[in-house]
Each structure stands twice: as C-alpha cells, then as structure tokens.
PDB file of C-alpha atoms in Angstrom:
ATOM      1  CA  MET A   1      -0.111   0.035   0.031  1.00  0.00           C
ATOM      2  CA  GLU A   2       1.412   3.308  -0.918  1.00  0.00           C
ATOM      3  CA  ARG A   3       1.702   6.287   1.601  1.00  0.00           C
ATOM      4  CA  ARG A   4      -0.840   8.504   0.026  1.00  0.00           C
ATOM      5  CA  GLU A   5      -3.478   5.404  -0.013  1.00  0.00           C
ATOM      6  CA  PHE A   6      -2.803   4.711   3.627  1.00  0.00           C
ATOM      7  CA  ILE A   7      -3.354   8.164   4.772  1.00  0.00           C
ATOM      8  CA  LYS A   8      -6.586   8.284   2.748  1.00  0.00           C
ATOM      9  CA  LYS A   9      -7.924   4.915   4.209  1.00  0.00           C
ATOM     10  CA  SER A  10      -6.690   5.958   7.868  1.00  0.00           C
ATOM     11  CA  CYS A  11      -8.551   9.397   7.700  1.00  0.00           C
ATOM     12  CA  LEU A  12     -11.791   7.740   6.266  1.00  0.00           C
ATOM     13  CA  THR A  13     -11.572   5.046   9.179  1.00  0.00           C
ATOM     14  CA  CYS A  14     -11.071   7.643  11.947  1.00  0.00           C
ATOM     15  CA  ALA A  15     -14.001   9.623  10.393  1.00  0.00           C
ATOM     16  CA  GLY A  16     -16.229   6.525  10.332  1.00  0.00           C
ATOM     17  CA  LEU A  17     -15.451   5.675  13.857  1.00  0.00           C
ATOM     18  CA  SER A  18     -16.125   9.134  15.066  1.00  0.00           C
ATOM     19  CA  LEU A  19     -19.289   9.145  13.290  1.00  0.00           C
ATOM     20  CA  SER A  20     -20.361   6.054  14.526  1.00  0.00           C
ATOM     21  CA  THR A  21     -19.660   6.861  18.094  1.00  0.00           C
ATOM     22  CA  ALA A  22     -21.672  10.019  17.962  1.00  0.00           C
ATOM     23  CA  LEU A  23     -24.503   7.944  16.463  1.00  0.00           C
ATOM     24  CA  MET A  24     -24.409   5.184  19.109  1.00  0.00           C
ATOM     25  CA  GLN A  25     -24.497   8.076  21.989  1.00  0.00           C
ATOM     26  CA  SER A  26     -27.169   9.636  20.435  1.00  0.00           C
ATOM     27  CA  CYS A  27     -29.228   6.498  20.792  1.00  0.00           C
ATOM     28  CA  SER A  28     -28.452   6.333  24.333  1.00  0.00           C
ATOM     29  CA  SER A  29     -31.615   6.080  26.803  1.00  0.00           C
ATOM     30  CA  ALA A  30     -29.701   7.906  29.597  1.00  0.00           C
ATOM     31  CA  TYR A  31     -30.262  11.355  30.555  1.00  0.00           C
ATOM     32  CA  VAL A  32     -27.767  13.118  32.591  1.00  0.00           C
ATOM     33  CA  VAL A  33     -28.339  15.823  35.216  1.00  0.00           C
ATOM     34  CA  MET A  34     -25.772  17.664  37.354  1.00  0.00           C
ATOM     35  CA  GLY A  35     -26.468  17.333  41.198  1.00  0.00           C
ATOM     36  CA  SER A  36     -24.995  18.882  44.165  1.00  0.00           C
ATOM     37  CA  ILE A  37     -24.419  17.265  47.486  1.00  0.00           C
ATOM     38  CA  GLU A  38     -26.085  19.057  50.245  1.00  0.00           C
ATOM     39  CA  ASP A  39     -26.510  17.717  53.933  1.00  0.00           C
ATOM     40  CA  ASN A  40     -25.026  14.349  52.723  1.00  0.00           C
ATOM     41  CA  ARG A  41     -27.640  13.734  49.995  1.00  0.00           C
ATOM     42  CA  ILE A  42     -28.513  14.652  46.454  1.00  0.00           C
ATOM     43  CA  ALA A  43     -31.791  16.078  45.406  1.00  0.00           C
ATOM     44  CA  LEU A  44     -33.168  14.829  42.003  1.00  0.00           C
ATOM     45  CA  LYS A  45     -36.476  16.354  40.660  1.00  0.00           C
ATOM     46  CA  LYS A  46     -38.954  13.710  39.696  1.00  0.00           C
ATOM     47  CA  SER A  47     -39.672  15.848  36.594  1.00  0.00           C
ATOM     48  CA  GLU A  48     -36.241  14.687  35.151  1.00  0.00           C
ATOM     49  CA  PHE A  49     -37.820  11.702  34.275  1.00  0.00           C
ATOM     50  CA  PHE A  50     -40.540  13.389  32.045  1.00  0.00           C
ATOM     51  CA  TYR A  51     -40.065  14.855  28.644  1.00  0.00           C
ATOM     52  CA  LEU A  52     -41.900  15.568  25.484  1.00  0.00           C
ATOM     53  CA  LYS A  53     -41.178  13.786  22.216  1.00  0.00           C
ATOM     54  CA  LYS A  54     -43.148  15.213  19.211  1.00  0.00           C
ATOM     55  CA  GLU A  55     -45.493  16.618  21.835  1.00  0.00           C
ATOM     56  CA  LYS A  56     -46.192  13.359  23.380  1.00  0.00           C
ATOM     57  CA  PRO A  57     -45.336  12.981  26.978  1.00  0.00           C
ATOM     58  CA  MET A  58     -42.835  10.288  27.569  1.00  0.00           C
ATOM     59  CA  ILE A  59     -40.935   8.730  30.675  1.00  0.00           C
ATOM     60  CA  ARG A  60     -37.359   8.005  31.041  1.00  0.00           C
ATOM     61  CA  GLU A  61     -36.251   4.678  32.675  1.00  0.00           C
ATOM     62  CA  TRP A  62     -32.893   5.946  33.900  1.00  0.00           C
ATOM     63  CA  VAL A  63     -31.643   9.545  34.965  1.00  0.00           C
ATOM     64  CA  LEU A  64     -27.937   9.549  35.549  1.00  0.00           C
ATOM     65  CA  VAL A  65     -26.718  12.119  38.301  1.00  0.00           C
ATOM     66  CA  LYS A  66     -23.317  13.420  38.270  1.00  0.00           C
ATOM     67  CA  THR A  67     -21.554  15.544  40.884  1.00  0.00           C
ATOM     68  CA  GLU A  68     -18.268  17.317  41.196  1.00  0.00           C
ATOM     69  CA  LYS A  69     -17.190  15.162  44.228  1.00  0.00           C
ATOM     70  CA  ILE A  70     -18.188  11.747  42.974  1.00  0.00           C
ATOM     71  CA  PRO A  71     -16.120  10.247  40.114  1.00  0.00           C
ATOM     72  CA  LEU A  72     -18.740   8.250  38.326  1.00  0.00           C
ATOM     73  CA  PRO A  73     -22.513   8.779  37.740  1.00  0.00           C
ATOM     74  CA  ILE A  74     -25.218   7.323  40.197  1.00  0.00           C
ATOM     75  CA  GLY A  75     -28.103   5.787  37.988  1.00  0.00           C
ATOM     76  CA  VAL A  76     -31.635   6.343  39.324  1.00  0.00           C
ATOM     77  CA  TYR A  77     -34.133   3.871  37.903  1.00  0.00           C
ATOM     78  CA  ARG A  78     -37.962   4.672  37.850  1.00  0.00           C
ATOM     79  CA  PHE A  79     -40.292   1.880  38.693  1.00  0.00           C
ATOM     80  CA  ASP A  80     -43.277   4.025  39.172  1.00  0.00           C
ATOM     81  CA  ASP A  81     -44.293   7.296  40.542  1.00  0.00           C
ATOM     82  CA  ASN A  82     -42.867   6.522  43.970  1.00  0.00           C
ATOM     83  CA  LYS A  83     -40.424   3.963  43.712  1.00  0.00           C
ATOM     84  CA  TYR A  84     -36.989   4.418  42.527  1.00  0.00           C
ATOM     85  CA  ALA A  85     -33.427   2.538  42.943  1.00  0.00           C
ATOM     86  CA  ALA A  86     -30.029   4.303  43.058  1.00  0.00           C
ATOM     87  CA  THR A  87     -26.791   2.466  42.131  1.00  0.00           C
ATOM     88  CA  TYR A  88     -23.319   3.817  41.924  1.00  0.00           C
ATOM     89  CA  LEU A  89     -22.201   3.029  38.215  1.00  0.00           C
ATOM     90  CA  GLU A  90     -18.806   1.420  39.086  1.00  0.00           C
ATOM     91  CA  CYS A  91     -18.399  -2.295  38.226  1.00  0.00           C
ATOM     92  CA  ALA A  92     -17.382  -4.402  41.075  1.00  0.00           C
ATOM     93  CA  HIS A  93     -15.007  -6.385  38.453  1.00  0.00           C
ATOM     94  CA  GLN A  94     -12.503  -3.546  37.314  1.00  0.00           C
ATOM     95  CA  GLN A  95     -14.084  -0.335  38.281  1.00  0.00           C
ATOM     96  CA  CYS A  96     -15.288   0.315  34.684  1.00  0.00           C
ATOM     97  CA  GLU A  97     -18.499   2.604  34.344  1.00  0.00           C
ATOM     98  CA  VAL A  98     -21.598   0.550  33.736  1.00  0.00           C
ATOM     99  CA  GLU A  99     -24.267   1.655  31.321  1.00  0.00           C
ATOM    100  CA  PRO A 100     -27.849   1.623  31.333  1.00  0.00           C
ATOM    101  CA  GLU A 101     -29.275  -1.098  28.573  1.00  0.00           C
ATOM    102  CA  GLY A 102     -32.978  -0.782  28.942  1.00  0.00           C
ATOM    103  CA  ASP A 103     -34.013  -2.243  32.308  1.00  0.00           C
ATOM    104  CA  HIS A 104     -30.507  -3.426  33.198  1.00  0.00           C
ATOM    105  CA  LEU A 105     -26.973  -2.293  33.446  1.00  0.00           C
ATOM    106  CA  GLN A 106     -24.164  -3.513  31.384  1.00  0.00           C
ATOM    107  CA  CYS A 107     -20.439  -3.324  31.928  1.00  0.00           C
ATOM    108  CA  PRO A 108     -18.681  -2.426  28.555  1.00  0.00           C
ATOM    109  CA  CYS A 109     -15.275  -3.627  29.523  1.00  0.00           C
ATOM    110  CA  HIS A 110     -16.019  -7.378  30.411  1.00  0.00           C
ATOM    111  CA  GLY A 111     -19.640  -8.052  29.961  1.00  0.00           C
ATOM    112  CA  SER A 112     -20.838  -8.062  33.454  1.00  0.00           C
ATOM    113  CA  GLU A 113     -24.722  -7.493  33.961  1.00  0.00           C
ATOM    114  CA  TYR A 114     -26.538  -6.089  36.832  1.00  0.00           C
ATOM    115  CA  SER A 115     -30.292  -5.598  37.316  1.00  0.00           C
ATOM    116  CA  ASN A 116     -31.992  -2.236  37.668  1.00  0.00           C
ATOM    117  CA  THR A 117     -31.268  -2.330  41.458  1.00  0.00           C
ATOM    118  CA  GLY A 118     -27.671  -3.226  41.022  1.00  0.00           C
ATOM    119  CA  LYS A 119     -27.958  -6.856  41.852  1.00  0.00           C
ATOM    120  CA  LEU A 120     -25.211  -9.061  39.939  1.00  0.00           C
ATOM    121  CA  GLN A 121     -27.075 -11.090  37.267  1.00  0.00           C
ATOM    122  CA  LYS A 122     -23.896 -12.238  35.098  1.00  0.00           C
ATOM    123  CA  GLY A 123     -20.262 -12.147  35.589  1.00  0.00           C
ATOM    124  CA  PRO A 124     -17.158 -12.150  35.553  1.00  0.00           C
ATOM    125  CA  ALA A 125     -17.955  -9.499  38.378  1.00  0.00           C
ATOM    126  CA  GLU A 126     -18.640 -11.403  41.736  1.00  0.00           C
ATOM    127  CA  ALA A 127     -20.483  -8.597  43.875  1.00  0.00           C
ATOM    128  CA  ASP A 128     -23.411  -6.406  43.474  1.00  0.00           C
ATOM    129  CA  LEU A 129     -23.100  -2.732  42.599  1.00  0.00           C
ATOM    130  CA  LYS A 130     -23.180   0.125  45.476  1.00  0.00           C
ATOM    131  CA  SER A 131     -26.838   0.860  46.192  1.00  0.00           C
ATOM    132  CA  PHE A 132     -28.011   4.205  47.915  1.00  0.00           C
ATOM    133  CA  SER A 133     -31.141   4.386  50.136  1.00  0.00           C
ATOM    134  CA  LEU A 134     -33.562   6.945  48.874  1.00  0.00           C
ATOM    135  CA  THR A 135     -36.360   9.120  50.287  1.00  0.00           C
ATOM    136  CA  THR A 136     -38.887  10.832  48.351  1.00  0.00           C
ATOM    137  CA  ASP A 137     -41.222  13.796  48.681  1.00  0.00           C
ATOM    138  CA  GLU A 138     -44.003  15.438  46.219  1.00  0.00           C
ATOM    139  CA  GLU A 139     -41.194  16.880  44.049  1.00  0.00           C
ATOM    140  CA  ASN A 140     -37.830  15.333  44.647  1.00  0.00           C
ATOM    141  CA  ILE A 141     -35.834  12.079  45.046  1.00  0.00           C
ATOM    142  CA  TYR A 142     -33.235  12.346  47.661  1.00  0.00           C
ATOM    143  CA  ILE A 143     -30.169  10.013  47.273  1.00  0.00           C
ATOM    144  CA  LEU A 144     -28.727   9.506  50.773  1.00  0.00           C
ATOM    145  CA  LEU A 145     -25.043   9.157  50.493  1.00  0.00           C
ATOM    146  CA  LYS A 146     -24.418   7.629  54.168  1.00  0.00           C
TER     147      LYS A 146
END
C-alpha cells in the first residue's frame, strides 16, 4: 500500500469511527443531570424523568446524576411514581463505568450485567453494585450518601 492510499484510508476510518460513536451516543436512553451534595444527600427532581417527544409525554427509565465530588454517575431507575432505585455505576469487577441498557446495567469492559437495582446477574464480576437509600417527597428524590 502506498503512503497516500494509507493516509486516505486511515482518515476515512477515523471519520467513520467518530461518526459511529456520535450516533451510538445519540441513541443512548440515559439522561444526565448535574447534582450537588447538600446535607449528605443529592436532590433529584422527579420531573427529570418526564419529557416531550413530538408533543407526546414520555417517561425516562434512567436518569444519571453526576456531581463534582463523585467520580462516576449514580444511576436512578424509575419503577413508578414513588418507587426508585439508585446505584453507583462502577462495576465491581474492574471499576469500569456500567451503562444503562433498557431495564438493566451492562459493563462495556468485560460484559458483567446487573439488574436495575444493582444486583449481579452475570459475571465476571462477583459482587453487586453499590446502592443508595432513597427518600422522596412530592417533587424530589433524595439520594442518601451515608
């Protein structure tokens, strides 16, 4: 292969990978919000689970909460209006960030799978994800950090 052909193919490959990454991220069902820690808890508005799509009301299964003090997001799963689960999205196997995949969590590094409450379903991980206790009121979900 000549140098010019190699450079051309390399550039096309890089462009294709960049485009496919962007498309895959746009298909993600996770919605990210920034939270702040106050009194050892993070407040998340229940309204973050609701949005409009073509003027039709929709409900998100997952909301990911990021803070400046916690390295990886906390995934909050919505079961119904008053039942939620909060899980730290760090795989118990090799600390990769797990990702929401429908109603479960998947580790992209080695394939471990967890339920929407963080319970281990498939290894190589050998432990559940860290879970948080929650409280709610009419408007908010409170993730208790201790």
